[in-house]
Amino acid sequence: MKRLFATLSFAFVVAASLPSFAANETTEMSADQLTDQVVSSYAEAAEQVVSISKDYQSKLESISDEEQAKALMAETQKEMAQAIEATGLSIEEYNNVFRQAREDKELQKKISNMINE
């Protein structure tokens, strides 16, 4: 599970750098607001984000030019945003669930179980 959250941490850092399309809205959710649907959407998005980040890391290894690396990062961020939003979550909601999962062992276990299904 530590490996999963280490990978998700990297994905969080990349996803957190994504532009907010609703910058004035706060979408902080309390633990009580995390329905099974939200957690399920998060697990689905997290799997996709991890896959995208692994692809990014492998592509980045073959790039030596800084401009190409920046372009790849922009492309990766866009791809991650689309993957997250395709699950019905906003970037803010996705990052909020991630932050809560770092602190809540039960939520970590629930997410891990959904990902491993």
PDB file of C-alpha atoms in Angstrom:
ATOM      1  CA  MET A   1       0.000   0.000   0.000  1.00  0.00           C
ATOM      2  CA  LYS A   2       2.940   2.353   0.642  1.00  0.00           C
ATOM      3  CA  ARG A   3       4.022   1.892  -2.974  1.00  0.00           C
ATOM      4  CA  LEU A   4       0.528   2.725  -4.176  1.00  0.00           C
ATOM      5  CA  PHE A   5       0.458   5.957  -2.191  1.00  0.00           C
ATOM      6  CA  ALA A   6       3.994   6.858  -3.246  1.00  0.00           C
ATOM      7  CA  THR A   7       2.876   6.568  -6.859  1.00  0.00           C
ATOM      8  CA  LEU A   8      -0.329   8.429  -6.102  1.00  0.00           C
ATOM      9  CA  SER A   9       1.748  11.109  -4.379  1.00  0.00           C
ATOM     10  CA  PHE A  10       3.632  11.723  -7.600  1.00  0.00           C
ATOM     11  CA  ALA A  11       0.346  11.794  -9.480  1.00  0.00           C
ATOM     12  CA  PHE A  12      -1.028  14.234  -6.905  1.00  0.00           C
ATOM     13  CA  VAL A  13       1.919  16.576  -7.404  1.00  0.00           C
ATOM     14  CA  VAL A  14       1.381  16.543 -11.143  1.00  0.00           C
ATOM     15  CA  ALA A  15      -2.403  16.818 -10.832  1.00  0.00           C
ATOM     16  CA  ALA A  16      -2.097  19.599  -8.242  1.00  0.00           C
ATOM     17  CA  SER A  17      -0.178  21.634 -10.780  1.00  0.00           C
ATOM     18  CA  LEU A  18      -3.108  21.434 -13.187  1.00  0.00           C
ATOM     19  CA  PRO A  19      -4.927  24.691 -13.759  1.00  0.00           C
ATOM     20  CA  SER A  20      -8.102  25.128 -11.784  1.00  0.00           C
ATOM     21  CA  PHE A  21     -11.069  25.827 -13.971  1.00  0.00           C
ATOM     22  CA  ALA A  22     -13.139  26.898 -10.972  1.00  0.00           C
ATOM     23  CA  ALA A  23     -10.527  28.813  -9.042  1.00  0.00           C
ATOM     24  CA  ASN A  24     -13.072  30.744  -7.002  1.00  0.00           C
ATOM     25  CA  GLU A  25     -14.991  27.667  -5.918  1.00  0.00           C
ATOM     26  CA  THR A  26     -13.887  25.649  -2.967  1.00  0.00           C
ATOM     27  CA  THR A  27     -14.756  22.013  -3.188  1.00  0.00           C
ATOM     28  CA  GLU A  28     -13.376  20.866   0.140  1.00  0.00           C
ATOM     29  CA  MET A  29     -15.280  17.786   1.189  1.00  0.00           C
ATOM     30  CA  SER A  30     -15.485  16.473   4.681  1.00  0.00           C
ATOM     31  CA  ALA A  31     -15.040  12.762   5.336  1.00  0.00           C
ATOM     32  CA  ASP A  32     -18.841  12.533   5.675  1.00  0.00           C
ATOM     33  CA  GLN A  33     -19.283  13.878   2.143  1.00  0.00           C
ATOM     34  CA  LEU A  34     -17.083  11.204   0.611  1.00  0.00           C
ATOM     35  CA  THR A  35     -19.759   8.924  -0.734  1.00  0.00           C
ATOM     36  CA  ASP A  36     -18.946   5.529  -2.171  1.00  0.00           C
ATOM     37  CA  GLN A  37     -19.507   7.059  -5.613  1.00  0.00           C
ATOM     38  CA  VAL A  38     -16.930   9.809  -4.981  1.00  0.00           C
ATOM     39  CA  VAL A  39     -14.412   7.296  -3.627  1.00  0.00           C
ATOM     40  CA  SER A  40     -15.098   4.946  -6.535  1.00  0.00           C
ATOM     41  CA  SER A  41     -14.619   7.798  -9.022  1.00  0.00           C
ATOM     42  CA  TYR A  42     -11.403   8.742  -7.247  1.00  0.00           C
ATOM     43  CA  ALA A  43     -10.102   5.149  -7.421  1.00  0.00           C
ATOM     44  CA  GLU A  44     -10.904   5.005 -11.137  1.00  0.00           C
ATOM     45  CA  ALA A  45      -9.247   8.373 -11.767  1.00  0.00           C
ATOM     46  CA  ALA A  46      -6.228   7.462  -9.632  1.00  0.00           C
ATOM     47  CA  GLU A  47      -5.626   4.315 -11.680  1.00  0.00           C
ATOM     48  CA  GLN A  48      -5.671   6.361 -14.869  1.00  0.00           C
ATOM     49  CA  VAL A  49      -3.488   9.114 -13.404  1.00  0.00           C
ATOM     50  CA  VAL A  50      -0.930   6.567 -12.208  1.00  0.00           C
ATOM     51  CA  SER A  51      -0.869   4.977 -15.663  1.00  0.00           C
ATOM     52  CA  ILE A  52      -0.429   8.382 -17.308  1.00  0.00           C
ATOM     53  CA  SER A  53       2.337   9.341 -14.863  1.00  0.00           C
ATOM     54  CA  LYS A  54       4.216   6.087 -15.527  1.00  0.00           C
ATOM     55  CA  ASP A  55       3.963   6.759 -19.252  1.00  0.00           C
ATOM     56  CA  TYR A  56       5.216  10.305 -18.630  1.00  0.00           C
ATOM     57  CA  GLN A  57       8.175   9.062 -16.600  1.00  0.00           C
ATOM     58  CA  SER A  58       9.214   6.591 -19.289  1.00  0.00           C
ATOM     59  CA  LYS A  59       8.920   9.223 -22.044  1.00  0.00           C
ATOM     60  CA  LEU A  60      10.805  11.777 -19.944  1.00  0.00           C
ATOM     61  CA  GLU A  61      13.817   9.440 -19.690  1.00  0.00           C
ATOM     62  CA  SER A  62      14.352   9.677 -23.439  1.00  0.00           C
ATOM     63  CA  ILE A  63      14.122  13.480 -23.573  1.00  0.00           C
ATOM     64  CA  SER A  64      17.194  15.649 -23.097  1.00  0.00           C
ATOM     65  CA  ASP A  65      15.787  18.959 -24.332  1.00  0.00           C
ATOM     66  CA  GLU A  66      14.185  21.189 -21.681  1.00  0.00           C
ATOM     67  CA  GLU A  67      11.576  22.560 -24.099  1.00  0.00           C
ATOM     68  CA  GLN A  68      10.495  19.061 -25.080  1.00  0.00           C
ATOM     69  CA  ALA A  69      10.270  18.140 -21.399  1.00  0.00           C
ATOM     70  CA  LYS A  70       8.061  21.161 -20.720  1.00  0.00           C
ATOM     71  CA  ALA A  71       5.842  20.284 -23.678  1.00  0.00           C
ATOM     72  CA  LEU A  72       5.568  16.703 -22.437  1.00  0.00           C
ATOM     73  CA  MET A  73       4.617  17.937 -18.949  1.00  0.00           C
ATOM     74  CA  ALA A  74       1.903  20.184 -20.403  1.00  0.00           C
ATOM     75  CA  GLU A  75       0.558  17.312 -22.490  1.00  0.00           C
ATOM     76  CA  THR A  76       0.634  15.016 -19.446  1.00  0.00           C
ATOM     77  CA  GLN A  77      -1.190  17.541 -17.267  1.00  0.00           C
ATOM     78  CA  LYS A  78      -3.905  17.937 -19.887  1.00  0.00           C
ATOM     79  CA  GLU A  79      -4.258  14.170 -20.216  1.00  0.00           C
ATOM     80  CA  MET A  80      -4.494  13.761 -16.428  1.00  0.00           C
ATOM     81  CA  ALA A  81      -7.113  16.514 -16.147  1.00  0.00           C
ATOM     82  CA  GLN A  82      -9.198  14.860 -18.847  1.00  0.00           C
ATOM     83  CA  ALA A  83      -8.899  11.456 -17.152  1.00  0.00           C
ATOM     84  CA  ILE A  84      -9.933  12.881 -13.778  1.00  0.00           C
ATOM     85  CA  GLU A  85     -12.829  14.896 -15.174  1.00  0.00           C
ATOM     86  CA  ALA A  86     -14.036  11.913 -17.224  1.00  0.00           C
ATOM     87  CA  THR A  87     -14.828  10.193 -13.917  1.00  0.00           C
ATOM     88  CA  GLY A  88     -17.074  13.081 -12.892  1.00  0.00           C
ATOM     89  CA  LEU A  89     -14.639  14.603 -10.392  1.00  0.00           C
ATOM     90  CA  SER A  90     -13.087  18.035 -10.595  1.00  0.00           C
ATOM     91  CA  ILE A  91      -9.331  18.406 -10.098  1.00  0.00           C
ATOM     92  CA  GLU A  92     -10.047  20.003  -6.716  1.00  0.00           C
ATOM     93  CA  GLU A  93     -12.259  17.089  -5.630  1.00  0.00           C
ATOM     94  CA  TYR A  94      -9.637  14.581  -6.757  1.00  0.00           C
ATOM     95  CA  ASN A  95      -6.887  16.354  -4.807  1.00  0.00           C
ATOM     96  CA  ASN A  96      -9.156  16.722  -1.779  1.00  0.00           C
ATOM     97  CA  VAL A  97      -9.811  12.969  -1.664  1.00  0.00           C
ATOM     98  CA  PHE A  98      -6.072  12.355  -1.997  1.00  0.00           C
ATOM     99  CA  ARG A  99      -5.311  14.697   0.920  1.00  0.00           C
ATOM    100  CA  GLN A 100      -7.928  13.023   3.080  1.00  0.00           C
ATOM    101  CA  ALA A 101      -6.638   9.559   2.187  1.00  0.00           C
ATOM    102  CA  ARG A 102      -3.156  10.515   3.386  1.00  0.00           C
ATOM    103  CA  GLU A 103      -4.601  11.078   6.863  1.00  0.00           C
ATOM    104  CA  ASP A 104      -7.322   8.415   6.992  1.00  0.00           C
ATOM    105  CA  LYS A 105      -6.147   4.775   7.062  1.00  0.00           C
ATOM    106  CA  GLU A 106      -9.683   3.472   6.533  1.00  0.00           C
ATOM    107  CA  LEU A 107     -10.085   5.611   3.424  1.00  0.00           C
ATOM    108  CA  GLN A 108      -6.704   4.381   2.161  1.00  0.00           C
ATOM    109  CA  LYS A 109      -7.860   0.802   2.621  1.00  0.00           C
ATOM    110  CA  LYS A 110     -11.174   1.489   0.880  1.00  0.00           C
ATOM    111  CA  ILE A 111      -9.421   3.082  -2.117  1.00  0.00           C
ATOM    112  CA  SER A 112      -6.849   0.305  -2.289  1.00  0.00           C
ATOM    113  CA  ASN A 113      -9.595  -2.335  -2.263  1.00  0.00           C
ATOM    114  CA  MET A 114     -11.457  -0.561  -5.072  1.00  0.00           C
ATOM    115  CA  ILE A 115      -8.293  -0.295  -7.156  1.00  0.00           C
ATOM    116  CA  ASN A 116      -7.449  -3.964  -6.614  1.00  0.00           C
ATOM    117  CA  GLU A 117     -10.926  -5.206  -7.608  1.00  0.00           C
TER     118      GLU A 117
END
